[in-house]
Amino acid sequence: MKIERDILQTLKQWKDAPDRKPILLKGARQIGKTWTMEAFGKENFEYCVKFDFDRQPELKTVFSQTKSPDRLIKELSIYCEQPIVAGKTLIIFDEIQECEEALNSLKYFYEDAPQYHIIAAGSLLGVAVKKRRMTVPVGKVRMMRMYPITFREFLRASDPRTFSYVDAMTEIAPLPEIMLNKLNSEYRRYQVCGGMPEAAVALLDDKGTGAVEATLQDILDLYELDFAKYAAPIEIPRIHAIWHSLPTQLAKENRKFIYKVVRTGARSKDYEDALMWLEDAGMIYRVYNISKPGLPLSAYQETDSFKVYACDCGLLRRLARLPASIVTAPVANYTEFKGAMAENAILQTLMPTLDDQPPCYWTSPGKAEVEFVWQREEHIVPIEVKAENSINGKSLGEYYKKYAPKYRIRFSLLNLQYNGGLLSCPAPMAAWADKLLDLADK
């Protein structure tokens, strides 16, 4: 089954932009960057040519000999079957981290040959650039972040009718019960496979949970190999330890990242580089604590107090060895980690809408805690996440008493409603939260 990616619409806008720059596409491994570039090229250009610097190491010689775009195009034409015609051909540079000269060439294409459409991507691009001290032509390329498949994209493929109903909403009103049940059912299935395309397609093609588990495990194994390939030797065991500590970190009632959970006696200064490696690889999101929701939020982050979430809820589930059946039919002793899965899935859904800037979370001295705090233009929106139908808890109320925000959001599996600035939103509709707040103003 084909899953249409929302980023394709952004790429279409880029294609026709008069001030277009080459794109440098970044994101975690196995999220479908290469597939997306090729699909975009085939659907929107007469021709599409791809140069893979990992599989075609001889290409490096081409870029080492000249910086002239005209000469580069002539030389590259020898390596492809389709013509390279300005305005008609999409040029893909894949695994560009393997050739620094190719990365630098994007600057010259922008300055001297902007008529060519170029998209470049690479595995662990941020990590590789830092490790090899490569220079990125800042200001001459458009950095674009790609994420795992969102529930919005998953639902569009799994249940087009339900997707169309939700996507076309023009007012905030409770959903028909049958529609809410379908949403919640598909959402649980999504938490099983997560947003890795191969795993999601395996589930949607009814290949069984065994195929989904095998696919997710293969990706986790690949990530382990990446630690050894791209990290400094001293950092490899630290990265491994942090990555494997995520289920334990998130299973705590207080999900604040604790170094001693990684290893007894561990100190922040010894593990900060390993955390940054995982962030640069797109494998984790770090959500910082704030005690005061001031503008801008970034100015109030407490850098020594944070939570760490996985980039994908399916990978987190597999990393924790949580059976798929527990997610689709929760049992009594599936409590704290159920909350962690709910939070991770909400964060994963919100990230593509947040301009690559994770939200924060809020705590007060009285132990009240709001899972996420989102800066939405001039407003700061507190977000509470509930795993199921229980909405007990005083933290969001405490926040409201103290700061009286214009909006606040509570995600759960209950129906949609808006009352006095509180948007009670089904968790599967998190991708539509921004639109719903716009509707609340009407």
PDB file of N, CA, C and O in Angstrom, residues 324-360:
ATOM      1  N   ALA A 324       2.480  -6.185  20.803  1.00  0.00           N
ATOM      2  CA  ALA A 324       1.474  -5.395  20.091  1.00  0.00           C
ATOM      3  C   ALA A 324       0.093  -5.576  20.700  1.00  0.00           C
ATOM      4  O   ALA A 324      -0.707  -4.634  20.759  1.00  0.00           O
ATOM      5  N   SER A 325      -0.188  -6.772  21.193  1.00  0.00           N
ATOM      6  CA  SER A 325      -1.517  -7.066  21.742  1.00  0.00           C
ATOM      7  C   SER A 325      -1.831  -6.213  22.962  1.00  0.00           C
ATOM      8  O   SER A 325      -2.994  -5.904  23.235  1.00  0.00           O
ATOM      9  N   ILE A 326      -0.809  -5.806  23.703  1.00  0.00           N
ATOM     10  CA  ILE A 326      -1.021  -4.979  24.895  1.00  0.00           C
ATOM     11  C   ILE A 326      -1.466  -3.566  24.502  1.00  0.00           C
ATOM     12  O   ILE A 326      -2.242  -2.917  25.194  1.00  0.00           O
ATOM     13  N   VAL A 327      -0.970  -3.091  23.371  1.00  0.00           N
ATOM     14  CA  VAL A 327      -1.339  -1.755  22.903  1.00  0.00           C
ATOM     15  C   VAL A 327      -2.769  -1.742  22.381  1.00  0.00           C
ATOM     16  O   VAL A 327      -3.535  -0.810  22.645  1.00  0.00           O
ATOM     17  N   THR A 328      -3.138  -2.770  21.635  1.00  0.00           N
ATOM     18  CA  THR A 328      -4.483  -2.794  21.052  1.00  0.00           C
ATOM     19  C   THR A 328      -5.549  -3.177  22.068  1.00  0.00           C
ATOM     20  O   THR A 328      -6.713  -2.808  21.930  1.00  0.00           O
ATOM     21  N   ALA A 329      -5.162  -3.917  23.120  1.00  0.00           N
ATOM     22  CA  ALA A 329      -6.107  -4.310  24.174  1.00  0.00           C
ATOM     23  C   ALA A 329      -5.406  -4.198  25.525  1.00  0.00           C
ATOM     24  O   ALA A 329      -4.924  -5.192  26.070  1.00  0.00           O
ATOM     25  N   PRO A 330      -5.300  -2.962  26.063  1.00  0.00           N
ATOM     26  CA  PRO A 330      -4.539  -2.735  27.298  1.00  0.00           C
ATOM     27  C   PRO A 330      -5.000  -3.607  28.462  1.00  0.00           C
ATOM     28  O   PRO A 330      -6.185  -3.910  28.591  1.00  0.00           O
ATOM     29  N   VAL A 331      -4.039  -4.018  29.289  1.00  0.00           N
ATOM     30  CA  VAL A 331      -4.329  -4.836  30.466  1.00  0.00           C
ATOM     31  C   VAL A 331      -4.084  -4.005  31.728  1.00  0.00           C
ATOM     32  O   VAL A 331      -3.558  -2.897  31.677  1.00  0.00           O
ATOM     33  N   ALA A 332      -4.460  -4.581  32.871  1.00  0.00           N
ATOM     34  CA  ALA A 332      -4.455  -3.832  34.125  1.00  0.00           C
ATOM     35  C   ALA A 332      -3.074  -3.308  34.509  1.00  0.00           C
ATOM     36  O   ALA A 332      -2.949  -2.204  35.043  1.00  0.00           O
ATOM     37  N   ASN A 333      -2.032  -4.094  34.297  1.00  0.00           N
ATOM     38  CA  ASN A 333      -0.705  -3.670  34.747  1.00  0.00           C
ATOM     39  C   ASN A 333       0.067  -2.879  33.686  1.00  0.00           C
ATOM     40  O   ASN A 333       1.264  -2.660  33.812  1.00  0.00           O
ATOM     41  N   TYR A 334      -0.619  -2.470  32.645  1.00  0.00           N
ATOM     42  CA  TYR A 334      -0.029  -1.604  31.619  1.00  0.00           C
ATOM     43  C   TYR A 334      -0.460  -0.173  31.946  1.00  0.00           C
ATOM     44  O   TYR A 334      -1.470   0.323  31.460  1.00  0.00           O
ATOM     45  N   THR A 335       0.290   0.478  32.836  1.00  0.00           N
ATOM     46  CA  THR A 335      -0.144   1.776  33.366  1.00  0.00           C
ATOM     47  C   THR A 335       0.832   2.899  33.019  1.00  0.00           C
ATOM     48  O   THR A 335       0.567   3.684  32.101  1.00  0.00           O
ATOM     49  N   GLU A 336       1.963   2.980  33.745  1.00  0.00           N
ATOM     50  CA  GLU A 336       2.891   4.081  33.510  1.00  0.00           C
ATOM     51  C   GLU A 336       3.383   4.114  32.064  1.00  0.00           C
ATOM     52  O   GLU A 336       3.443   5.170  31.441  1.00  0.00           O
ATOM     53  N   PHE A 337       3.711   2.937  31.521  1.00  0.00           N
ATOM     54  CA  PHE A 337       4.254   2.949  30.164  1.00  0.00           C
ATOM     55  C   PHE A 337       3.168   3.271  29.144  1.00  0.00           C
ATOM     56  O   PHE A 337       3.464   3.783  28.069  1.00  0.00           O
ATOM     57  N   LYS A 338       1.918   2.993  29.469  1.00  0.00           N
ATOM     58  CA  LYS A 338       0.817   3.396  28.603  1.00  0.00           C
ATOM     59  C   LYS A 338       0.800   4.914  28.471  1.00  0.00           C
ATOM     60  O   LYS A 338       0.602   5.460  27.386  1.00  0.00           O
ATOM     61  N   GLY A 339       1.037   5.598  29.589  1.00  0.00           N
ATOM     62  CA  GLY A 339       1.117   7.047  29.557  1.00  0.00           C
ATOM     63  C   GLY A 339       2.300   7.532  28.737  1.00  0.00           C
ATOM     64  O   GLY A 339       2.200   8.516  27.997  1.00  0.00           O
ATOM     65  N   ALA A 340       3.424   6.826  28.856  1.00  0.00           N
ATOM     66  CA  ALA A 340       4.612   7.195  28.086  1.00  0.00           C
ATOM     67  C   ALA A 340       4.367   7.030  26.594  1.00  0.00           C
ATOM     68  O   ALA A 340       4.760   7.880  25.784  1.00  0.00           O
ATOM     69  N   MET A 341       3.731   5.936  26.209  1.00  0.00           N
ATOM     70  CA  MET A 341       3.408   5.719  24.802  1.00  0.00           C
ATOM     71  C   MET A 341       2.475   6.802  24.283  1.00  0.00           C
ATOM     72  O   MET A 341       2.630   7.289  23.153  1.00  0.00           O
ATOM     73  N   ALA A 342       1.506   7.189  25.107  1.00  0.00           N
ATOM     74  CA  ALA A 342       0.564   8.233  24.703  1.00  0.00           C
ATOM     75  C   ALA A 342       1.292   9.556  24.475  1.00  0.00           C
ATOM     76  O   ALA A 342       1.058  10.251  23.474  1.00  0.00           O
ATOM     77  N   GLU A 343       2.178   9.910  25.393  1.00  0.00           N
ATOM     78  CA  GLU A 343       2.937  11.151  25.260  1.00  0.00           C
ATOM     79  C   GLU A 343       3.845  11.120  24.037  1.00  0.00           C
ATOM     80  O   GLU A 343       3.951  12.099  23.285  1.00  0.00           O
ATOM     81  N   ASN A 344       4.517   9.990  23.825  1.00  0.00           N
ATOM     82  CA  ASN A 344       5.441   9.885  22.698  1.00  0.00           C
ATOM     83  C   ASN A 344       4.702  10.028  21.373  1.00  0.00           C
ATOM     84  O   ASN A 344       5.165  10.702  20.449  1.00  0.00           O
ATOM     85  N   ALA A 345       3.523   9.403  21.282  1.00  0.00           N
ATOM     86  CA  ALA A 345       2.745   9.473  20.048  1.00  0.00           C
ATOM     87  C   ALA A 345       2.244  10.892  19.786  1.00  0.00           C
ATOM     88  O   ALA A 345       2.246  11.362  18.640  1.00  0.00           O
ATOM     89  N   ILE A 346       1.819  11.606  20.843  1.00  0.00           N
ATOM     90  CA  ILE A 346       1.371  12.991  20.680  1.00  0.00           C
ATOM     91  C   ILE A 346       2.531  13.878  20.232  1.00  0.00           C
ATOM     92  O   ILE A 346       2.402  14.683  19.300  1.00  0.00           O
ATOM     93  N   LEU A 347       3.681  13.729  20.882  1.00  0.00           N
ATOM     94  CA  LEU A 347       4.852  14.524  20.502  1.00  0.00           C
ATOM     95  C   LEU A 347       5.234  14.246  19.058  1.00  0.00           C
ATOM     96  O   LEU A 347       5.523  15.165  18.279  1.00  0.00           O
ATOM     97  N   GLN A 348       5.234  12.981  18.675  1.00  0.00           N
ATOM     98  CA  GLN A 348       5.581  12.598  17.308  1.00  0.00           C
ATOM     99  C   GLN A 348       4.630  13.233  16.300  1.00  0.00           C
ATOM    100  O   GLN A 348       5.042  13.636  15.212  1.00  0.00           O
ATOM    101  N   THR A 349       3.361  13.348  16.661  1.00  0.00           N
ATOM    102  CA  THR A 349       2.372  13.954  15.771  1.00  0.00           C
ATOM    103  C   THR A 349       2.546  15.463  15.685  1.00  0.00           C
ATOM    104  O   THR A 349       2.383  16.060  14.609  1.00  0.00           O
ATOM    105  N   LEU A 350       2.901  16.096  16.799  1.00  0.00           N
ATOM    106  CA  LEU A 350       3.024  17.549  16.822  1.00  0.00           C
ATOM    107  C   LEU A 350       4.300  18.056  16.149  1.00  0.00           C
ATOM    108  O   LEU A 350       4.316  19.165  15.592  1.00  0.00           O
ATOM    109  N   MET A 351       5.378  17.281  16.196  1.00  0.00           N
ATOM    110  CA  MET A 351       6.681  17.771  15.748  1.00  0.00           C
ATOM    111  C   MET A 351       6.674  18.359  14.336  1.00  0.00           C
ATOM    112  O   MET A 351       7.267  19.425  14.116  1.00  0.00           O
ATOM    113  N   PRO A 352       6.032  17.729  13.336  1.00  0.00           N
ATOM    114  CA  PRO A 352       6.064  18.321  11.997  1.00  0.00           C
ATOM    115  C   PRO A 352       5.400  19.700  11.907  1.00  0.00           C
ATOM    116  O   PRO A 352       5.627  20.430  10.948  1.00  0.00           O
ATOM    117  N   THR A 353       4.597  20.058  12.913  1.00  0.00           N
ATOM    118  CA  THR A 353       3.920  21.354  12.891  1.00  0.00           C
ATOM    119  C   THR A 353       4.645  22.399  13.720  1.00  0.00           C
ATOM    120  O   THR A 353       4.224  23.559  13.749  1.00  0.00           O
ATOM    121  N   LEU A 354       5.736  22.030  14.374  1.00  0.00           N
ATOM    122  CA  LEU A 354       6.387  22.919  15.344  1.00  0.00           C
ATOM    123  C   LEU A 354       7.697  23.514  14.849  1.00  0.00           C
ATOM    124  O   LEU A 354       8.517  23.971  15.645  1.00  0.00           O
ATOM    125  N   ASP A 355       7.931  23.476  13.544  1.00  0.00           N
ATOM    126  CA  ASP A 355       9.126  24.102  12.974  1.00  0.00           C
ATOM    127  C   ASP A 355      10.411  23.543  13.585  1.00  0.00           C
ATOM    128  O   ASP A 355      11.343  24.283  13.902  1.00  0.00           O
ATOM    129  N   ASP A 356      10.424  22.218  13.754  1.00  0.00           N
ATOM    130  CA  ASP A 356      11.625  21.516  14.223  1.00  0.00           C
ATOM    131  C   ASP A 356      12.063  21.950  15.620  1.00  0.00           C
ATOM    132  O   ASP A 356      13.231  21.831  15.980  1.00  0.00           O
ATOM    133  N   GLN A 357      11.137  22.459  16.417  1.00  0.00           N
ATOM    134  CA  GLN A 357      11.453  22.888  17.777  1.00  0.00           C
ATOM    135  C   GLN A 357      10.537  22.174  18.754  1.00  0.00           C
ATOM    136  O   GLN A 357       9.356  22.496  18.851  1.00  0.00           O
ATOM    137  N   PRO A 358      11.049  21.162  19.491  1.00  0.00           N
ATOM    138  CA  PRO A 358      10.187  20.445  20.435  1.00  0.00           C
ATOM    139  C   PRO A 358       9.561  21.388  21.453  1.00  0.00           C
ATOM    140  O   PRO A 358      10.141  22.433  21.785  1.00  0.00           O
ATOM    141  N   PRO A 359       8.373  21.051  21.963  1.00  0.00           N
ATOM    142  CA  PRO A 359       7.766  21.852  23.016  1.00  0.00           C
ATOM    143  C   PRO A 359       8.547  21.693  24.316  1.00  0.00           C
ATOM    144  O   PRO A 359       9.535  20.953  24.375  1.00  0.00           O
ATOM    145  N   CYS A 360       8.104  22.365  25.347  1.00  0.00           N
ATOM    146  CA  CYS A 360       8.667  22.192  26.685  1.00  0.00           C
ATOM    147  C   CYS A 360       7.642  21.463  27.546  1.00  0.00           C
ATOM    148  O   CYS A 360       6.571  21.085  27.081  1.00  0.00           O
TER     149      CYS A 360
END
